[in-house]
Tab-separated table of C-alpha atoms in Angstrom:
chain	number	residue	atom	x	y	z
A	28	UNK	CA	-17.707	-19.032	24.084
A	29	UNK	CA	-19.696	-16.316	24.104
A	30	UNK	CA	-20.191	-12.693	21.676
A	31	UNK	CA	-17.934	-9.176	21.035
A	32	UNK	CA	-20.284	-6.678	20.631
A	33	UNK	CA	-21.788	-7.229	17.760
A	34	UNK	CA	-24.684	-9.232	19.286
A	35	UNK	CA	-26.044	-10.515	22.671
A	36	UNK	CA	-25.402	-13.811	22.651
A	37	UNK	CA	-24.410	-16.650	20.760
A	38	UNK	CA	-28.130	-17.802	20.766
A	39	UNK	CA	-29.291	-13.717	19.102
A	40	UNK	CA	-29.123	-12.820	15.912
A	41	UNK	CA	-25.771	-11.205	14.625
A	42	UNK	CA	-28.041	-8.096	12.724
A	43	UNK	CA	-32.040	-6.958	13.205
A	44	UNK	CA	-34.133	-9.480	11.372
A	45	UNK	CA	-37.144	-7.651	9.183
A	46	UNK	CA	-39.667	-9.037	6.898
A	47	UNK	CA	-37.631	-9.325	3.199
A	48	UNK	CA	-40.043	-7.041	1.752
A	49	UNK	CA	-39.454	-4.474	4.713
A	50	UNK	CA	-36.010	-4.615	4.108
A	51	UNK	CA	-35.999	-4.683	0.480
A	52	UNK	CA	-38.025	-1.537	1.353
A	53	UNK	CA	-35.314	0.316	3.318
A	54	UNK	CA	-32.991	-0.203	0.780
A	55	UNK	CA	-34.976	2.689	-1.206
A	56	UNK	CA	-33.815	5.034	1.317
A	57	UNK	CA	-30.395	3.586	2.087
A	58	UNK	CA	-29.117	2.727	-0.911
A	59	UNK	CA	-25.472	1.918	0.484
A	60	UNK	CA	-25.894	-1.733	1.127
A	61	UNK	CA	-22.420	-1.754	3.234
A	62	UNK	CA	-24.784	0.964	5.137
A	63	UNK	CA	-27.875	-0.621	5.534
A	64	UNK	CA	-26.046	-3.546	6.628
A	65	UNK	CA	-24.396	-1.438	9.532
A	66	UNK	CA	-27.727	-0.486	10.470
A	67	UNK	CA	-28.816	-3.937	11.028
A	68	UNK	CA	-25.925	-4.822	12.826
A	69	UNK	CA	-26.422	-2.327	15.413
A	70	UNK	CA	-30.060	-2.612	15.871
A	71	UNK	CA	-29.745	-5.342	18.286
A	72	UNK	CA	-27.662	-3.533	20.959
A	73	UNK	CA	-28.358	-0.959	22.855
A	74	UNK	CA	-26.219	2.686	22.519
A	75	UNK	CA	-23.048	2.040	23.936
A	76	UNK	CA	-24.174	5.983	25.701
A	77	UNK	CA	-26.523	6.340	28.650
A	78	UNK	CA	-27.814	10.087	28.050
A	79	UNK	CA	-29.332	11.819	31.236
A	80	UNK	CA	-31.671	15.136	30.608
A	81	UNK	CA	-31.272	17.112	33.780
A	82	UNK	CA	-34.030	19.571	35.315
A	83	UNK	CA	-31.694	22.369	35.068
A	84	UNK	CA	-28.472	23.041	33.398
A	85	UNK	CA	-27.008	24.220	36.622
A	86	UNK	CA	-26.973	20.536	38.357
A	87	UNK	CA	-24.956	19.302	35.545
A	88	UNK	CA	-21.652	18.970	37.916
A	89	UNK	CA	-23.365	17.954	40.828
A	90	UNK	CA	-25.195	14.932	39.303
A	91	UNK	CA	-22.111	14.186	37.378
A	92	UNK	CA	-20.109	14.339	41.159
A	93	UNK	CA	-22.973	12.494	42.494
A	94	UNK	CA	-23.509	9.440	39.838
A	95	UNK	CA	-19.691	8.841	40.204
A	96	UNK	CA	-20.349	8.125	43.977
A	97	UNK	CA	-22.950	6.236	43.371
A	98	UNK	CA	-21.505	3.866	40.514
A	99	UNK	CA	-18.303	3.619	42.892
A	100	UNK	CA	-16.376	4.686	39.430
A	101	UNK	CA	-17.723	1.530	37.481
A	102	UNK	CA	-18.994	4.024	34.279
A	103	UNK	CA	-17.040	7.397	33.082
A	104	UNK	CA	-19.598	10.694	33.840
A	105	UNK	CA	-18.872	13.288	31.604
A	106	UNK	CA	-20.856	16.720	30.716
A	107	UNK	CA	-22.360	16.477	27.268
A	108	UNK	CA	-19.782	18.172	24.981
A	109	UNK	CA	-22.849	20.805	23.462
A	110	UNK	CA	-25.617	20.093	25.348
A	111	UNK	CA	-25.586	21.432	28.804
A	112	UNK	CA	-28.266	19.361	30.595
A	113	UNK	CA	-27.482	16.512	29.500
A	114	UNK	CA	-24.954	13.714	31.165
A	115	UNK	CA	-23.179	10.982	29.224
A	116	UNK	CA	-22.878	7.491	31.116
A	117	UNK	CA	-20.858	5.267	29.276
A	118	UNK	CA	-21.335	2.096	29.620
A	119	UNK	CA	-18.524	-0.789	29.739
A	120	UNK	CA	-17.108	-2.800	27.000
A	121	UNK	CA	-20.374	-4.177	25.367
A	122	UNK	CA	-21.121	-7.773	26.277
A	123	UNK	CA	-19.541	-9.791	29.431
A	124	UNK	CA	-17.262	-12.599	28.430
A	125	UNK	CA	-17.195	-13.359	32.062
A	126	UNK	CA	-21.125	-13.546	31.995
A	127	UNK	CA	-21.529	-17.112	31.294
A	128	UNK	CA	-25.090	-18.495	30.393
A	129	UNK	CA	-25.460	-20.652	33.196
A	130	UNK	CA	-27.731	-23.094	32.245
A	131	UNK	CA	-27.973	-24.905	35.999
A	132	UNK	CA	-30.327	-21.355	37.056
A	133	UNK	CA	-33.938	-21.624	36.444
A	134	UNK	CA	-35.271	-19.891	33.446
A	135	UNK	CA	-37.714	-16.253	33.718
A	136	UNK	CA	-39.398	-15.451	30.297
A	137	UNK	CA	-39.646	-12.007	29.950
A	138	UNK	CA	-41.522	-10.535	27.093
A	139	UNK	CA	-39.470	-8.447	24.314
A	140	UNK	CA	-40.402	-5.020	25.846
A	141	UNK	CA	-39.327	-6.683	29.147
A	142	UNK	CA	-36.489	-7.950	27.939
A	143	UNK	CA	-35.576	-4.542	26.151
A	144	UNK	CA	-35.567	-2.205	29.263
A	145	UNK	CA	-33.625	-4.989	30.630
A	146	UNK	CA	-30.540	-4.118	28.214
A	147	UNK	CA	-31.218	-0.831	29.036
A	148	UNK	CA	-30.525	-1.353	32.382
A	149	UNK	CA	-33.945	-2.131	33.847
A	150	UNK	CA	-35.846	-4.771	36.235
A	151	UNK	CA	-37.886	-6.924	36.301
A	152	UNK	CA	-41.514	-5.604	36.002
A	153	UNK	CA	-43.577	-7.906	36.926
A	154	UNK	CA	-46.100	-7.145	34.138
A	155	UNK	CA	-42.840	-8.216	31.815
A	156	UNK	CA	-42.649	-11.598	33.356
A	157	UNK	CA	-44.138	-14.382	31.261
A	158	UNK	CA	-43.210	-17.390	32.681
A	159	UNK	CA	-41.168	-18.763	35.442
A	160	UNK	CA	-40.802	-21.905	37.552
A	161	UNK	CA	-42.156	-22.327	41.044
A	162	UNK	CA	-39.290	-20.169	42.969
A	163	UNK	CA	-39.483	-18.942	46.781
A	164	UNK	CA	-38.426	-14.950	46.668
A	165	UNK	CA	-34.647	-14.871	46.920
A	166	UNK	CA	-33.846	-18.069	44.361
A	167	UNK	CA	-31.027	-17.109	41.273
A	168	UNK	CA	-32.343	-17.045	38.195
A	169	UNK	CA	-32.066	-16.505	34.393
A	170	UNK	CA	-33.288	-13.523	32.421
A	171	UNK	CA	-34.401	-14.716	28.652
A	172	UNK	CA	-36.804	-12.848	26.038
A	173	UNK	CA	-39.455	-14.371	24.155
A	174	UNK	CA	-38.348	-13.315	20.821
A	175	UNK	CA	-40.466	-15.509	18.930
A	176	UNK	CA	-43.678	-14.198	21.677
A	177	UNK	CA	-44.901	-18.269	21.785
A	178	UNK	CA	-44.423	-17.975	25.695
A	179	UNK	CA	-47.812	-18.261	26.907
A	180	UNK	CA	-48.411	-15.715	30.610
A	181	UNK	CA	-48.324	-18.265	32.955
A	182	UNK	CA	-45.939	-21.337	31.743
A	183	UNK	CA	-43.613	-23.090	34.246
A	184	UNK	CA	-40.873	-24.086	32.121
A	185	UNK	CA	-41.261	-22.931	28.272
A	186	UNK	CA	-38.598	-24.624	25.849
A	187	UNK	CA	-39.493	-22.255	23.250
A	188	UNK	CA	-36.733	-19.806	21.445
A	189	UNK	CA	-35.244	-17.515	23.922
A	190	UNK	CA	-32.161	-14.884	23.997
A	191	UNK	CA	-30.623	-15.101	27.370
A	192	UNK	CA	-29.853	-11.341	28.660
A	193	UNK	CA	-29.274	-11.109	32.303
A	194	UNK	CA	-29.256	-13.329	35.606
A	195	UNK	CA	-31.129	-11.756	38.651
A	196	UNK	CA	-33.073	-12.563	41.780
A	197	UNK	CA	-36.543	-13.176	42.045
A	198	UNK	CA	-38.449	-10.722	44.597
A	199	UNK	CA	-41.747	-12.273	43.639
A	200	UNK	CA	-43.144	-15.635	43.036
A	201	UNK	CA	-45.750	-17.169	40.898
A	202	UNK	CA	-48.377	-16.679	43.581
A	203	UNK	CA	-47.314	-13.050	42.977
A	204	UNK	CA	-47.587	-12.315	39.766
A	205	UNK	CA	-49.763	-14.566	38.447
A	206	UNK	CA	-52.248	-15.462	41.157
A	207	UNK	CA	-52.724	-12.474	43.226
A	208	UNK	CA	-51.857	-10.543	40.076
A	209	UNK	CA	-49.760	-8.163	41.533
A	210	UNK	CA	-48.906	-5.598	38.560
A	211	UNK	CA	-46.334	-3.190	39.922
A	212	UNK	CA	-43.185	-3.662	41.250
A	213	UNK	CA	-40.140	-5.321	40.917
A	214	UNK	CA	-40.442	-9.019	39.982
A	215	UNK	CA	-36.444	-10.389	39.714
A	216	UNK	CA	-33.316	-7.837	40.163
A	217	UNK	CA	-30.482	-7.923	37.619
A	218	UNK	CA	-27.610	-8.713	39.052
A	219	UNK	CA	-25.917	-9.300	35.712
A	220	UNK	CA	-26.218	-7.794	32.708
A	221	UNK	CA	-25.087	-8.785	28.877
A	222	UNK	CA	-24.519	-5.662	28.332
A	223	UNK	CA	-22.906	-3.449	30.838
A	224	UNK	CA	-25.572	-0.645	31.257
A	225	UNK	CA	-25.823	1.241	34.400
A	226	UNK	CA	-29.266	0.530	35.960
A	227	UNK	CA	-30.751	3.905	37.362
A	228	UNK	CA	-34.182	2.868	38.879
A	229	UNK	CA	-35.498	5.094	41.082
A	230	UNK	CA	-31.865	7.439	40.857
A	231	UNK	CA	-32.198	11.089	41.626
A	232	UNK	CA	-35.785	10.981	39.741
A	233	UNK	CA	-36.266	14.665	41.098
A	234	UNK	CA	-33.194	16.056	39.059
A	235	UNK	CA	-32.839	13.249	36.052
A	236	UNK	CA	-34.646	11.660	33.375
A	237	UNK	CA	-33.311	9.051	31.437
A	238	UNK	CA	-33.905	9.636	27.968
A	239	UNK	CA	-32.274	9.145	24.399
A	240	UNK	CA	-30.053	12.090	22.889
A	241	UNK	CA	-31.448	12.727	19.955
A	242	UNK	CA	-35.303	12.938	21.947
A	243	UNK	CA	-33.662	15.449	24.620
A	244	UNK	CA	-32.294	17.501	21.713
A	245	UNK	CA	-35.772	18.051	19.705
A	246	UNK	CA	-37.142	19.906	22.702
A	247	UNK	CA	-33.591	21.935	21.796
A	248	UNK	CA	-34.682	22.541	18.506
A	249	UNK	CA	-38.191	23.738	19.009
A	250	UNK	CA	-36.288	26.148	21.509
A	251	UNK	CA	-39.410	27.260	23.434
A	252	UNK	CA	-39.255	30.568	25.161
A	253	UNK	CA	-40.792	31.801	28.354
A	254	UNK	CA	-44.364	32.842	28.260
A	255	UNK	CA	-45.303	30.968	24.942
A	256	UNK	CA	-48.566	28.461	24.195
A	257	UNK	CA	-46.709	25.435	23.203
A	258	UNK	CA	-48.565	22.004	22.124
A	259	UNK	CA	-47.353	18.929	22.391
A	260	UNK	CA	-49.450	16.695	20.022
A	261	UNK	CA	-47.985	13.550	21.011
A	262	UNK	CA	-46.694	13.319	24.404
A	263	UNK	CA	-46.355	11.033	26.607
A	264	UNK	CA	-44.614	9.179	27.989
A	265	UNK	CA	-43.415	13.011	28.795
A	266	UNK	CA	-39.583	12.884	28.059
A	267	UNK	CA	-40.230	16.054	25.800
A	268	UNK	CA	-43.289	17.751	27.533
A	269	UNK	CA	-41.226	17.972	30.502
A	270	UNK	CA	-38.036	19.301	29.342
A	271	UNK	CA	-40.091	21.984	27.424
A	272	UNK	CA	-41.111	23.082	30.751
A	273	UNK	CA	-37.817	23.263	31.852
A	274	UNK	CA	-36.272	25.387	28.868
A	275	UNK	CA	-39.527	27.583	29.566
A	276	UNK	CA	-38.145	27.921	32.953
A	277	UNK	CA	-42.086	26.622	34.051
A	278	UNK	CA	-43.331	29.789	32.397
A	279	UNK	CA	-46.271	29.320	29.971
A	280	UNK	CA	-48.514	27.107	28.860
A	281	UNK	CA	-47.786	23.834	27.261
A	282	UNK	CA	-51.066	21.679	26.309
A	283	UNK	CA	-50.212	17.886	26.517
A	284	UNK	CA	-52.271	15.280	24.037
A	285	UNK	CA	-52.457	12.407	24.267
A	286	UNK	CA	-55.168	9.361	23.682
A	287	UNK	CA	-54.277	5.927	25.337
A	288	UNK	CA	-55.561	5.881	29.023
A	289	UNK	CA	-52.931	4.214	30.421
A	290	UNK	CA	-50.250	6.638	28.412
A	291	UNK	CA	-51.711	9.515	30.161
A	292	UNK	CA	-51.341	8.117	33.647
A	293	UNK	CA	-47.627	7.432	32.549
A	294	UNK	CA	-47.490	11.502	31.701
A	295	UNK	CA	-49.330	12.617	34.678
A	296	UNK	CA	-46.496	10.854	36.640
A	297	UNK	CA	-43.548	11.835	34.692
A	298	UNK	CA	-44.979	15.633	35.228
A	299	UNK	CA	-45.506	14.973	38.775
A	300	UNK	CA	-42.477	13.441	39.405
A	301	UNK	CA	-39.751	16.353	37.508
A	302	UNK	CA	-42.311	19.076	39.138
A	303	UNK	CA	-43.864	20.923	36.535
A	304	UNK	CA	-46.581	22.897	36.624
A	305	UNK	CA	-47.377	24.859	33.734
A	306	UNK	CA	-48.477	21.612	31.379
A	307	UNK	CA	-52.480	20.761	30.987
A	308	UNK	CA	-52.367	16.951	29.984
A	309	UNK	CA	-55.638	16.239	27.431
A	310	UNK	CA	-56.974	12.695	26.792
A	311	UNK	CA	-57.866	12.959	23.472
A	312	UNK	CA	-57.169	12.045	19.547
A	313	UNK	CA	-55.004	14.621	18.222
A	314	UNK	CA	-56.140	13.723	14.926
A	315	UNK	CA	-58.880	15.446	15.747
A	316	UNK	CA	-58.271	18.237	17.439
A	317	UNK	CA	-58.622	20.984	14.930
A	318	UNK	CA	-61.613	22.992	13.914
A	319	UNK	CA	-61.620	25.299	11.470
A	320	UNK	CA	-64.686	27.111	13.015
A	321	UNK	CA	-63.053	27.659	16.869
A	322	UNK	CA	-61.600	30.219	18.300
A	323	UNK	CA	-59.889	27.830	21.449
A	324	UNK	CA	-56.949	28.239	22.892
A	325	UNK	CA	-57.010	25.917	25.882
A	326	UNK	CA	-59.188	22.765	25.206
A	327	UNK	CA	-59.860	20.988	21.497
A	328	UNK	CA	-61.298	21.922	19.263
A	329	UNK	CA	-58.466	23.995	18.793
A	330	UNK	CA	-58.659	27.220	16.286
A	331	UNK	CA	-56.634	28.189	13.823
A	332	UNK	CA	-53.678	30.278	14.575
A	333	UNK	CA	-53.183	29.463	18.193
A	334	UNK	CA	-50.159	28.083	19.399
A	335	UNK	CA	-46.457	29.754	19.386
A	336	UNK	CA	-44.597	26.571	18.878
A	337	UNK	CA	-45.913	22.956	18.295
A	338	UNK	CA	-43.904	19.558	18.737
A	339	UNK	CA	-45.373	16.549	16.701
A	340	UNK	CA	-43.927	13.475	16.854
A	341	UNK	CA	-46.395	11.126	15.751
A	342	UNK	CA	-46.946	7.761	15.681
A	343	UNK	CA	-44.352	6.339	13.543
A	344	UNK	CA	-42.845	2.679	12.642
A	345	UNK	CA	-40.055	3.234	15.425
A	346	UNK	CA	-37.925	1.204	12.995
A	347	UNK	CA	-35.130	3.091	14.459
A	348	UNK	CA	-35.545	1.961	18.348
A	349	UNK	CA	-32.606	-0.158	20.061
A	350	UNK	CA	-32.201	-2.983	21.191
A	351	UNK	CA	-34.236	-4.491	18.166
A	352	UNK	CA	-33.646	-8.102	17.994
A	353	UNK	CA	-36.277	-8.520	15.410
A	354	UNK	CA	-39.062	-7.077	13.615
A	355	UNK	CA	-42.304	-8.634	13.121
A	356	UNK	CA	-43.776	-5.665	11.322
A	357	UNK	CA	-45.207	-6.611	7.278
A	358	UNK	CA	-45.138	-4.326	4.719
A	359	UNK	CA	-48.737	-3.086	4.454
A	360	UNK	CA	-48.100	-2.030	8.301
A	361	UNK	CA	-45.313	-0.014	7.959
A	362	UNK	CA	-46.326	1.753	4.346
A	363	UNK	CA	-49.404	2.905	6.925
A	364	UNK	CA	-48.005	5.301	8.528
A	365	UNK	CA	-46.723	8.452	6.248
A	366	UNK	CA	-50.608	8.903	5.166
A	367	UNK	CA	-51.663	8.701	8.769
A	368	UNK	CA	-48.796	11.285	9.633
A	369	UNK	CA	-49.858	13.513	7.347
A	370	UNK	CA	-53.194	14.304	9.288
A	371	UNK	CA	-51.171	15.426	12.191
A	372	UNK	CA	-49.203	17.338	9.704
A	373	UNK	CA	-51.981	19.470	8.178
A	374	UNK	CA	-53.473	20.092	11.691
A	375	UNK	CA	-50.433	21.448	13.146
A	376	UNK	CA	-49.513	23.518	10.151
A	377	UNK	CA	-53.153	25.107	10.561
A	378	UNK	CA	-52.764	25.215	14.258
A	379	UNK	CA	-49.698	27.003	14.764
A	380	UNK	CA	-49.843	30.920	14.527
A	381	UNK	CA	-47.879	33.325	11.931
A	382	UNK	CA	-44.681	33.570	12.616
A	383	UNK	CA	-44.862	30.021	15.065
A	384	UNK	CA	-42.286	27.358	14.910
A	385	UNK	CA	-43.246	23.657	13.959
A	386	UNK	CA	-40.735	20.492	14.679
A	387	UNK	CA	-41.531	17.235	13.518
A	388	UNK	CA	-39.399	13.816	14.955
A	389	UNK	CA	-39.933	10.016	14.548
A	390	UNK	CA	-38.119	7.441	15.921
A	391	UNK	CA	-37.569	5.488	12.384
A	392	UNK	CA	-35.505	5.431	9.294
A	393	UNK	CA	-37.840	5.191	5.820
A	394	UNK	CA	-37.497	8.422	4.311
A	395	UNK	CA	-41.393	8.142	3.769
A	396	UNK	CA	-42.246	8.991	7.432
A	397	UNK	CA	-39.121	11.625	7.358
A	398	UNK	CA	-38.102	13.549	4.300
A	399	UNK	CA	-40.542	13.114	2.541
A	400	UNK	CA	-43.397	14.044	4.830
A	401	UNK	CA	-40.919	17.616	4.935
A	402	UNK	CA	-40.975	17.823	1.035
A	403	UNK	CA	-44.883	17.558	1.201
A	404	UNK	CA	-45.388	20.127	4.016
A	405	UNK	CA	-42.925	22.300	1.551
A	406	UNK	CA	-45.251	21.411	-1.648
A	407	UNK	CA	-48.595	21.957	0.647
A	408	UNK	CA	-48.217	24.715	2.209
A	409	UNK	CA	-46.568	27.829	0.678
A	410	UNK	CA	-46.312	29.356	3.651
A	411	UNK	CA	-44.231	26.475	5.591
A	412	UNK	CA	-40.289	27.277	5.706
A	413	UNK	CA	-37.538	25.028	6.039
A	414	UNK	CA	-34.913	26.049	8.987
A	415	UNK	CA	-31.645	24.448	10.492
A	416	UNK	CA	-32.765	22.021	12.414
A	417	UNK	CA	-30.240	23.754	15.334
A	418	UNK	CA	-28.635	23.119	17.272
A	419	UNK	CA	-26.629	20.065	14.679
A	420	UNK	CA	-26.131	16.617	16.390
A	421	UNK	CA	-27.265	15.089	13.769
A	422	UNK	CA	-26.054	13.712	9.960
A	423	UNK	CA	-28.151	15.273	6.925
A	424	UNK	CA	-31.372	13.664	5.592
A	425	UNK	CA	-31.222	11.479	2.080
A	426	UNK	CA	-31.923	12.448	-1.222
A	427	UNK	CA	-35.851	12.824	-2.153
A	428	UNK	CA	-37.902	14.623	-4.819
A	429	UNK	CA	-38.439	18.234	-3.465
A	430	UNK	CA	-35.944	18.653	-1.015
A	431	UNK	CA	-32.720	20.883	-2.041
A	432	UNK	CA	-29.029	19.722	-1.347
A	433	UNK	CA	-29.239	22.235	1.322
A	434	UNK	CA	-32.664	21.856	2.540
A	435	UNK	CA	-30.934	18.261	3.778
A	436	UNK	CA	-28.777	19.572	5.249
A	437	UNK	CA	-31.020	21.431	7.183
A	438	UNK	CA	-32.743	18.299	9.140
A	439	UNK	CA	-31.192	15.775	11.216
A	440	UNK	CA	-30.775	12.361	10.568
A	441	UNK	CA	-29.752	10.092	12.906
A	442	UNK	CA	-28.429	6.566	11.832
A	443	UNK	CA	-27.721	3.550	14.538
A	444	UNK	CA	-23.922	3.167	14.456
A	445	UNK	CA	-22.509	0.908	16.977
A	446	UNK	CA	-19.227	1.924	16.909
A	447	UNK	CA	-19.636	5.716	17.201
A	448	UNK	CA	-18.942	8.390	19.417
A	449	UNK	CA	-21.905	10.205	21.554
A	450	UNK	CA	-24.140	11.423	18.809
A	451	UNK	CA	-23.880	8.779	16.323
A	452	UNK	CA	-24.409	5.881	18.599
A	453	UNK	CA	-27.838	6.490	18.990
A	454	UNK	CA	-31.188	5.085	17.940
A	455	UNK	CA	-32.695	6.056	14.670
A	456	UNK	CA	-33.898	9.335	14.892
A	457	UNK	CA	-35.046	12.136	12.349
A	458	UNK	CA	-35.921	16.036	13.361
A	459	UNK	CA	-36.960	18.660	11.005
A	460	UNK	CA	-38.042	22.482	11.717
A	461	UNK	CA	-40.404	24.546	10.419
A	462	UNK	CA	-41.113	28.647	10.501
A	463	UNK	CA	-44.354	29.760	9.378
A	464	UNK	CA	-44.380	32.942	7.775
A	465	UNK	CA	-45.414	36.180	9.638
A	466	UNK	CA	-47.007	36.671	6.517
A	467	UNK	CA	-50.345	34.507	4.860
A	468	UNK	CA	-48.867	33.809	1.825
A	469	UNK	CA	-51.779	33.272	-1.171
A	470	UNK	CA	-50.894	30.625	-3.977
A	471	UNK	CA	-51.601	32.172	-7.074
């Protein structure tokens, strides 16, 4: 007997498993134990709604029509009720009880990142394959996630603990993947998924971008205007960067920073696919791009007050990502992030012009990386004020010292809820918006 929507398979956890110290740490943010338990039960399954960001709101009716034909009416495809450049694809009825774990099918073992992508609608690409037996291309296989990360690359018959997620057909062989080292392309084409979500590989890439709803919303909150000079401090893979460009009508300038080479390449690839012309990609560490003595507006180090708007989505503990069957992070790793994030924030404030806008966002849950960062900004920089992060789709922030109840309502917190609607059955996410005073205040 297979599971209900509460779990992915009979061998998968019914809640996301965290290190006990990390779970205790989260209890300081979510004091309601019932709410925390609901979050932990929502994390292992992907959202029921797939959101597609359009290059132009004018495409909305056309995209809905074309996708309805593409999927032959299998999914309900609608306009988002508030965001005109978003189309919503409603997934099927959760886990498919008709999809058995076929014991007679050979097993393809994939890494956790690949498995999560399969659960969100992707095929299996060759870099994600860790183990498979000798099979000709075209063989039917069952795809399993190596949730303990113990399968060695190239294993033929892995016997460790796995979670079944899909059935598919091989498009590559062991020789292709492990001998010829083919590191691009589809290794297994998925035919049946444990959770019925749409596959959008290579679908309308010139018109749509697959993106989580809160991430789409972040660009709307920043609200860039044509002709402005924008900084995206941590920009890969480019969803927000390209969205900002489209919102500006491709008029103005966006500097997109990324320090990891393969992420830089993915960023440039997405910029090309989205036909964006106003973005300059710079490979650099965003914590090293500001200098008090500089006057540069186009290459680092940048000077003070040179950007009209800054988007900062810094590295975070990512505890809000879905699907997330388990999380192996230890508490020392988690508590490292707030001080690291502060380095980005402090420089962002200095690079923002008087009257400019800063938007701060994360895809994580702890208040230490979210509301407490906001409170620290307000405490440290008297010329920065918190303003409503409109349009509002999420809930209010949690209570922390330094934020009033009114200010808690100004930020947006998305708390995973697998029983919610399109605006609440999302990844965990946080958004705050700041305005820098047009006149520099002197702290007396």
